[in-house]
CSV table of C-alpha atoms in Angstrom, one decimal:
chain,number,residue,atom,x,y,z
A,1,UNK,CA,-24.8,-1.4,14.9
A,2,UNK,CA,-25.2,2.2,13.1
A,3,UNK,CA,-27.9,2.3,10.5
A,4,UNK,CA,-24.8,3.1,7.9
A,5,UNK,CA,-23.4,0.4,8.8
A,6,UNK,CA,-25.9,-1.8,8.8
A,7,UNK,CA,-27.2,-1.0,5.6
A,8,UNK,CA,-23.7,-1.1,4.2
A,9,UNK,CA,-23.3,-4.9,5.2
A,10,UNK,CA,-26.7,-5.9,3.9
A,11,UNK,CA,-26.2,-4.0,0.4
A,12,UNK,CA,-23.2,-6.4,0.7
A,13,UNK,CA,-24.9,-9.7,1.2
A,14,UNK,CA,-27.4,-8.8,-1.9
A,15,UNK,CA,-24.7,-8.3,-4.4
A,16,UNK,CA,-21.8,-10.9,-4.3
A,17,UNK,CA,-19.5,-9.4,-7.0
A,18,UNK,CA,-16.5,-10.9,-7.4
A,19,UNK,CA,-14.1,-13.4,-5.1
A,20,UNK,CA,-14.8,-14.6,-1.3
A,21,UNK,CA,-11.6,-12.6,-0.9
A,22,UNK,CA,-12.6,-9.3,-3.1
A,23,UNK,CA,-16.1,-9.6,-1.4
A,24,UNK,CA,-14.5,-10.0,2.5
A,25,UNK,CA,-12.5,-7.2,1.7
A,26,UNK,CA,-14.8,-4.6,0.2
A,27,UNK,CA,-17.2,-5.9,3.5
A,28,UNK,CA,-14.4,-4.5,5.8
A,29,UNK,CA,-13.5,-1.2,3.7
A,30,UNK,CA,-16.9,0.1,3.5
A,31,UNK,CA,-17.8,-0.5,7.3
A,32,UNK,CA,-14.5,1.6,8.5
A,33,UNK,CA,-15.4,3.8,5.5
A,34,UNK,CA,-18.8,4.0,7.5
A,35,UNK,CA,-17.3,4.6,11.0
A,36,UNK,CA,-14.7,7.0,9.7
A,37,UNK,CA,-17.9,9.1,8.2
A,38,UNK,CA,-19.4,8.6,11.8
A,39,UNK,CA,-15.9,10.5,13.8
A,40,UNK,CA,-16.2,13.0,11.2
A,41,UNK,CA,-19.6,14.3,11.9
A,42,UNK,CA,-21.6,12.6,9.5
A,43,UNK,CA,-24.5,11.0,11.7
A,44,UNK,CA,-28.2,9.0,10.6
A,45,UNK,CA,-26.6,8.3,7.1
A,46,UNK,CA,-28.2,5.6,4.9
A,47,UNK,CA,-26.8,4.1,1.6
A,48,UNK,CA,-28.8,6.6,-0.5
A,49,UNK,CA,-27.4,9.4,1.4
A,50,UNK,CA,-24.4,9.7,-0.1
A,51,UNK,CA,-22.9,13.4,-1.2
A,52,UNK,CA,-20.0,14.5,-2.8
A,53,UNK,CA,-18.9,16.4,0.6
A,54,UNK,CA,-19.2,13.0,2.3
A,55,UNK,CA,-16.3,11.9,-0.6
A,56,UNK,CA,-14.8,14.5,-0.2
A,57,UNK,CA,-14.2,14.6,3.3
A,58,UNK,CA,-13.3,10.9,3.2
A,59,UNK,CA,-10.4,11.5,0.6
A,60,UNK,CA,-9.2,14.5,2.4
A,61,UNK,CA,-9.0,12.9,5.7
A,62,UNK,CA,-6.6,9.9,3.7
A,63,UNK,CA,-4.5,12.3,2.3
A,64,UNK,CA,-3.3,13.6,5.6
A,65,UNK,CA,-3.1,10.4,7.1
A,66,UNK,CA,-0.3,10.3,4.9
A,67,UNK,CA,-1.8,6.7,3.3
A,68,UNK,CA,-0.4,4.9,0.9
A,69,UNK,CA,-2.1,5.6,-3.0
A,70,UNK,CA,-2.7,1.9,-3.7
A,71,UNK,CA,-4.8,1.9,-0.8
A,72,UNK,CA,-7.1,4.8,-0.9
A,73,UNK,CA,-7.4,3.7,-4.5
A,74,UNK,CA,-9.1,0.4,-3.3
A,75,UNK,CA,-11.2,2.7,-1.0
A,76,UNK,CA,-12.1,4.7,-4.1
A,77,UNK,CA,-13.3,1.8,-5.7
A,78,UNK,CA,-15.4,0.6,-2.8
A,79,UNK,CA,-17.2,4.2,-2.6
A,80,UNK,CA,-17.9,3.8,-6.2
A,81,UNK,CA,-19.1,0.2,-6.0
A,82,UNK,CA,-21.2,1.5,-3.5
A,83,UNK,CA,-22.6,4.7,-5.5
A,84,UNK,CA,-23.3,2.8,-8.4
A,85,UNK,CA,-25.5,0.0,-6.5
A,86,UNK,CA,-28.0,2.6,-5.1
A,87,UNK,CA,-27.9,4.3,-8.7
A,88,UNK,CA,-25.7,7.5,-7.4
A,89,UNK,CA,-22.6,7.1,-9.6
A,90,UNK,CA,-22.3,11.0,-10.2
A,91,UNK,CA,-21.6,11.4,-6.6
A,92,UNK,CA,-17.5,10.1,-6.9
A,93,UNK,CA,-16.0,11.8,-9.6
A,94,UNK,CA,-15.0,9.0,-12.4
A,95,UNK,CA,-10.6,9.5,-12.4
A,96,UNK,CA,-9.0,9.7,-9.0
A,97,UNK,CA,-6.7,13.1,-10.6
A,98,UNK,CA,-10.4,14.8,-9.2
A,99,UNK,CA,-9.4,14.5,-5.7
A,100,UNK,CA,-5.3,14.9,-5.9
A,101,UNK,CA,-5.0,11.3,-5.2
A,102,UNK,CA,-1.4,10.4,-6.6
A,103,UNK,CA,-0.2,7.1,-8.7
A,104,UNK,CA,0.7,4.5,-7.4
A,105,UNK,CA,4.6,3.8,-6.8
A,106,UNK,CA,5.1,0.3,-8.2
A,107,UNK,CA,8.9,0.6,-9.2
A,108,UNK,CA,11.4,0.2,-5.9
A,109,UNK,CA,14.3,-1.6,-5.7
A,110,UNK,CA,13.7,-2.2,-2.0
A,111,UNK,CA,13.3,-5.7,-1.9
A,112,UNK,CA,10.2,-6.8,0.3
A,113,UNK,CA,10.8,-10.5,-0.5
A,114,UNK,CA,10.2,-12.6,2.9
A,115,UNK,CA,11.4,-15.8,3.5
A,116,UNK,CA,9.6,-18.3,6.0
A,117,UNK,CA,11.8,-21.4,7.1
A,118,UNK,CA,10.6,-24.6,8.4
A,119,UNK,CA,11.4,-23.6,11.9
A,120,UNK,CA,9.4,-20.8,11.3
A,121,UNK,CA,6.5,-23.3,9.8
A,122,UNK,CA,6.6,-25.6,12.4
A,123,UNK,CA,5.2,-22.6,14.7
A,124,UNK,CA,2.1,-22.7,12.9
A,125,UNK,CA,-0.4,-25.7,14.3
A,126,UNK,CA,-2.8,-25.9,12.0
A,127,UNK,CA,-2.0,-28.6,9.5
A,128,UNK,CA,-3.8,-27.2,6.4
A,129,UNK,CA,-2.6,-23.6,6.9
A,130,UNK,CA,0.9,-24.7,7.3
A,131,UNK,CA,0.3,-26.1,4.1
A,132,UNK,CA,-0.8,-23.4,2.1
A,133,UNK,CA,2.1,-21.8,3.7
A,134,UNK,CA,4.3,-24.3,2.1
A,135,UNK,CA,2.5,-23.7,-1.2
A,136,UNK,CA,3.1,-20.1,-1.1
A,137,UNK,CA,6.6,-20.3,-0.9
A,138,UNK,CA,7.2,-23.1,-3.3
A,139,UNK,CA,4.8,-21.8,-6.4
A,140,UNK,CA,4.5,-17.9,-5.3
A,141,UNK,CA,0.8,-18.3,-5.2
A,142,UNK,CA,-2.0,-15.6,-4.0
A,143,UNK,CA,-3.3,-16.8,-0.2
A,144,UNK,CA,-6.4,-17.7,-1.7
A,145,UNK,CA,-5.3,-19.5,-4.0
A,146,UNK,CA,-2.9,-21.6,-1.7
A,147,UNK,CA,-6.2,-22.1,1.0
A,148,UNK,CA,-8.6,-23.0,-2.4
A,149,UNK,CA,-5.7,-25.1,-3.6
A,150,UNK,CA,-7.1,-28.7,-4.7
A,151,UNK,CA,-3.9,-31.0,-5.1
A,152,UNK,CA,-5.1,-34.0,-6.8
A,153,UNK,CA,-6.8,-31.6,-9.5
A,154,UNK,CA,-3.5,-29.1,-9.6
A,155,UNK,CA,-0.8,-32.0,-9.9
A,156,UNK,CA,-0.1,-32.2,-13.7
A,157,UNK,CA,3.6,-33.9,-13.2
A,158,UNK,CA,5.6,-31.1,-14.8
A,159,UNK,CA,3.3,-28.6,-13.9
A,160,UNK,CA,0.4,-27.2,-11.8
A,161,UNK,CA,-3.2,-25.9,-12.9
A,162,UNK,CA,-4.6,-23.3,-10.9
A,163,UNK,CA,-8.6,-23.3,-11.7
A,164,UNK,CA,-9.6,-19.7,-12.7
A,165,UNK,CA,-12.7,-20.1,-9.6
A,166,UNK,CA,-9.1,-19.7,-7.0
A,167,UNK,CA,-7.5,-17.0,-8.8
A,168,UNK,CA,-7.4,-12.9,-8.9
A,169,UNK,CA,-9.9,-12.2,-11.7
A,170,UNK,CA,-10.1,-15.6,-12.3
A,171,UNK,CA,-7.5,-15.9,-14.6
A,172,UNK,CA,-6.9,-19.7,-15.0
A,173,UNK,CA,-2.9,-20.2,-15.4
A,174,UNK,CA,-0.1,-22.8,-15.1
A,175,UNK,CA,3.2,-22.8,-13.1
A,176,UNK,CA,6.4,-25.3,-14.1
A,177,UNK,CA,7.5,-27.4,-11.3
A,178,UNK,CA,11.2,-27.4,-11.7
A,179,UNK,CA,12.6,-28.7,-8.3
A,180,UNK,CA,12.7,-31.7,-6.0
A,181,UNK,CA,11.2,-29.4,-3.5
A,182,UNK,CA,8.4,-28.6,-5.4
A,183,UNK,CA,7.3,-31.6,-6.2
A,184,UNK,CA,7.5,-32.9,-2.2
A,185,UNK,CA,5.5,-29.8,-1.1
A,186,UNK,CA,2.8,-31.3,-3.4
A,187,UNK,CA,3.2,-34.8,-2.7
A,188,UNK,CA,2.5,-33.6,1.2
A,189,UNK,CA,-0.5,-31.5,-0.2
A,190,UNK,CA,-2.0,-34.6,-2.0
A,191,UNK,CA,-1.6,-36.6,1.2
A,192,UNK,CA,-3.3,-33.9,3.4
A,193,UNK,CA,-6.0,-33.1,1.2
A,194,UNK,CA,-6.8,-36.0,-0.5
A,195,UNK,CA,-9.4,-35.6,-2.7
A,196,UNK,CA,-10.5,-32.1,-1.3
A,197,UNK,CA,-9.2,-28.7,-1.3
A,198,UNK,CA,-6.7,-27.3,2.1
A,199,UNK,CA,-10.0,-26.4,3.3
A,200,UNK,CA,-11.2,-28.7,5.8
A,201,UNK,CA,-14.8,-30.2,4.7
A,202,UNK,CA,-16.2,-28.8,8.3
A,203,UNK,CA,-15.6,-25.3,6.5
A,204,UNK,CA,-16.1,-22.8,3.7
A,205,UNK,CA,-13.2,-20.2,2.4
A,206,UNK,CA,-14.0,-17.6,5.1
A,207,UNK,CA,-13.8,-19.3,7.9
A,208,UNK,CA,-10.5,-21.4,6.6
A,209,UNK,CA,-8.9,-17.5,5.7
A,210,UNK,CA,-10.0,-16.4,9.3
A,211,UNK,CA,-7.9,-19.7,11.2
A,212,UNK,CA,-5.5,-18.8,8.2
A,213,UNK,CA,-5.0,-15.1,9.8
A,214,UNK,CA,-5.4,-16.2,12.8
A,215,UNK,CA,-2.7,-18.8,13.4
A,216,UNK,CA,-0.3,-16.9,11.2
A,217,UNK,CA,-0.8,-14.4,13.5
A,218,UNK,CA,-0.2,-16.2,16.5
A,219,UNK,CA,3.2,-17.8,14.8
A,220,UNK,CA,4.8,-14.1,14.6
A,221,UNK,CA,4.7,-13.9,10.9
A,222,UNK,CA,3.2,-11.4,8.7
A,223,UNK,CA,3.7,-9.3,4.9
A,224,UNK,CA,3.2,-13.0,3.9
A,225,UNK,CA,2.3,-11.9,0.4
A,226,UNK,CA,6.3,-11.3,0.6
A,227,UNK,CA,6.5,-15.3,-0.4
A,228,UNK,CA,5.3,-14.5,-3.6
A,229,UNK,CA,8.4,-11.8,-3.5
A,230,UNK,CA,10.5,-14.1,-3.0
A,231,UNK,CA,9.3,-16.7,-5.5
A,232,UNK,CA,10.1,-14.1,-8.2
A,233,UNK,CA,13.5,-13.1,-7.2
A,234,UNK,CA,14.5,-16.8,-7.1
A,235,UNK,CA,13.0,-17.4,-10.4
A,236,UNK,CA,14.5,-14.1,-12.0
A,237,UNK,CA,18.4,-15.6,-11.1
A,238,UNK,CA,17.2,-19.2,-12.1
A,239,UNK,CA,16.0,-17.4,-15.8
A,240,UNK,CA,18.8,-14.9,-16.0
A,241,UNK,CA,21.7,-16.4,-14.2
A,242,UNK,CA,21.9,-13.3,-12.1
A,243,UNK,CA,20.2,-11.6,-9.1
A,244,UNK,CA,17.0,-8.6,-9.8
A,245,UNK,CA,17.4,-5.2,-8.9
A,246,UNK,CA,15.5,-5.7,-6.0
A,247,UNK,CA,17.6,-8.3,-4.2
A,248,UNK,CA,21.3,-6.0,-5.3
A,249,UNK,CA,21.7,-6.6,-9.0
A,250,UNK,CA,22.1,-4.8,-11.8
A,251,UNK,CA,19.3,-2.2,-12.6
A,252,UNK,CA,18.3,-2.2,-16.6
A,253,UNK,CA,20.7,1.0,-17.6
A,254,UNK,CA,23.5,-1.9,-16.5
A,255,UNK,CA,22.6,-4.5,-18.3
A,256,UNK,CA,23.8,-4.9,-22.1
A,257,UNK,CA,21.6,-4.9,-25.4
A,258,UNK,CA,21.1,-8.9,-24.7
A,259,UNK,CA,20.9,-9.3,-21.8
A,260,UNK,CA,17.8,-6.8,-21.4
A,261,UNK,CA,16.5,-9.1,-23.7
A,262,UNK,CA,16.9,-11.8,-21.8
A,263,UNK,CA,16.0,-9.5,-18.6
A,264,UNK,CA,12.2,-8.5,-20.6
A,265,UNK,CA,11.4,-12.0,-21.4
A,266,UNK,CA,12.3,-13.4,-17.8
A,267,UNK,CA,10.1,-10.8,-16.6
A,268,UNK,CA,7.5,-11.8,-18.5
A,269,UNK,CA,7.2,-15.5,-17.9
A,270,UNK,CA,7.6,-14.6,-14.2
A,271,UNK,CA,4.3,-11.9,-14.5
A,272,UNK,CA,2.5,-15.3,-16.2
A,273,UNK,CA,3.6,-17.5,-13.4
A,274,UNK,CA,2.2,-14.8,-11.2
A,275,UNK,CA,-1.2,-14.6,-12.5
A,276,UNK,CA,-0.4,-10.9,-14.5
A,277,UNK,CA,-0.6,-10.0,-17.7
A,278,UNK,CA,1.4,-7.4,-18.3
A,279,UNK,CA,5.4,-7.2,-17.9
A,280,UNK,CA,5.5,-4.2,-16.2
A,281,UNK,CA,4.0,-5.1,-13.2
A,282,UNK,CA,7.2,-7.4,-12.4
A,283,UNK,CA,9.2,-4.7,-11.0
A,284,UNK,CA,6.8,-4.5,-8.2
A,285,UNK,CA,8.4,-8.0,-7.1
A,286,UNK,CA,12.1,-7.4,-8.9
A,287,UNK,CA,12.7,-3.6,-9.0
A,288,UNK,CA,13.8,-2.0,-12.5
C-alpha cells in the first residue's frame, strides 16, 4: 500500500465522524482521491502534504471526466475533511464557485423511480437482505436504515419509528403505515428479526452492507436507491389523486391555485417521510 494511502486510511480509523455509511464512504473517496493523485504525478505524498495544486489538479481532472456536480461535491468535502484534520484548511478554497464546480441539478422530470417485484426478490438468497429490500420498497427507507432496521422497536401499529442512530444525520422520524402490504412486510420483519436488527448477530453494519452489495449484485439489480423513488411517486398520487411530474403528470404551471396547494403540502409530508426537511428537495424524487 502507498504511504498516501496508508496514511489516509489510518487518519480514517482515528476520527469516526459521522455514520458507518458516511464513514465507509469517505474511506473509499479519499483512497481513489489518493490513487488518482498517484496517475497524475504526485508521488511520496503524506497527509500533511497537501497543496493547493494537488486540489487543483484533482478538480480539473473531474471536470473533464465530464462527472456529475453532486459527486465531485462529496469529493470536495472529503478533501476538506481531510485538510482540516491535519490543520491545513486554507489549502481548499471554502465555496466550490473557486474551482468552476457547477450546482447541482436536482429538478428533472425524468423519472428514476425503480420498481423491484417479488420475482425479482426471490433472486436474492440472503434472507435478511431480501428483507431490507422489502423494507425499502414498502416505507422508501435509506439502505442503511432498512439493514439497521429493528422491527419489534419500529412497529408502532399505525406507524413506524426510525431511531435517529439509523438515519442520515440522524434525524429521528416517523412513517404512516397505510396498507395491508405494509403492515405484512413488517409482520415478516418481526418474524425474521426477532428481537434484533436485519443484521445477523454474527455481524456488524459493514459486513451486513458488504453481503447487502454483494447479493444485490449477484441478483442483477442496481440504482436501488430508485425504491425510495418510487415510494414517493406512489405516495404523491395517493395525497393528490394524481400522478407527479416525474411519472407524466402535470408540471406546477398546470396545476390550478388549489391544487398547488394541495401539490406544496403533499410534497412536504412526502420530504418528512423521507427523512428531509426542506420541500424543495421533493422534486428530486417527483420532478416540478
Amino acid at each position: 500500500m502507498r504511504d498516501l494511502n496508508y496514511q489516509l486510511k489510518q487518519l480514517c480509523q482515528r476520527n469516526r465522524d459521522g455514520s458507518y455509511s458516511t464513514q465507509a464512504n469517505r474511506a473509499r473517496m479519499l483512497n481513489q482521491i489518493a490513487n488518482q493523485l498517484q496517475e497524475m504525478g504526485y508521488r511520496r505524498m503524506t497527509t500533511h502534504s497537501l497543496k493547493p495544486k494537488h486540489v487543483d489538479a484533482l478538480v480539473k481532472r473531474w471536470l473533464s471526466e465530464g462527472m456529475a456536480a453532486g459527486t465531485i461535491k462529496n469529493r470536495m468535502n472529503c478533501l476538506r475533511w481531510w485538510a482540516a484534520k491535519v490543520d491545513r484548511r486554507n489549502v481548499v478554497a471554502r465555496s466550490n464557485d473557486f474551482y468552476g464546480i457547477p450546482d447541482r441539478q436536482f429538478v428533472s422530470n425524468t423519472s428514476k423511480a425503480v420498481a423491484v417485484d417479488d420475482k425479482a426478490l426471490s433472486a436474492v438468497s440472503d434472507d435478511h437482505v431480501r428483507m431490507s429490500l422489502e423494507l425499502q420498497r414498502a416505507f422508501g427507507l435509506r439502505r442503511e436504515e432498512a439493514i439497521k432496521f429493528v422491527p419489534a422497536y419500529a412497529d408502532q401499529d399505525d406507524h413506524i419509528r426510525l431511531k435517529a442512530s439509523w438515519t442520515k444525520g440522524g434525524k429521528a422520524r416517523v412513517i404512516p403505515m397505510l396498507t395491508q402490504e405494509q403492515r405484512d412486510v413488517l409482520t415478516r420483519a418481526r418474524r425474521l428479526a426477532g428481537s434484533g436488527s436485519l443484521i445477523p448477530a454474527q455481524k456488524n453494519y459493514i459486513q451486513q452492507l458488504r453481503t447487502y452489495e454483494r447479493h444485490t449484485t449477484h441478483a442483477g439489480l442496481s440504482k436501488l436507491h430508485g425504491l425510495r423513488h418510487a415510494y414517493a411517486q406512489a405516495r404523491y398520487q395517493r395525497l393528490t389523486g394524481w400522478t407527479c411530474p416525474a411519472a407524466g403528470g402535470p408540471t406546477a404551471n398546470q396545476l390550478t391555485v388549489d391544487q398547488r396547494k394541495q401539490d406544496y403540502q403533499a410534497r412536504l409530508t412526502i420530504s418528512r417521510e423521507l427523512g428531509h426537511v426542506r420541500e424543495q428537495i421533493s422534486a428530486v424524487y417527483l420532478g416540478r
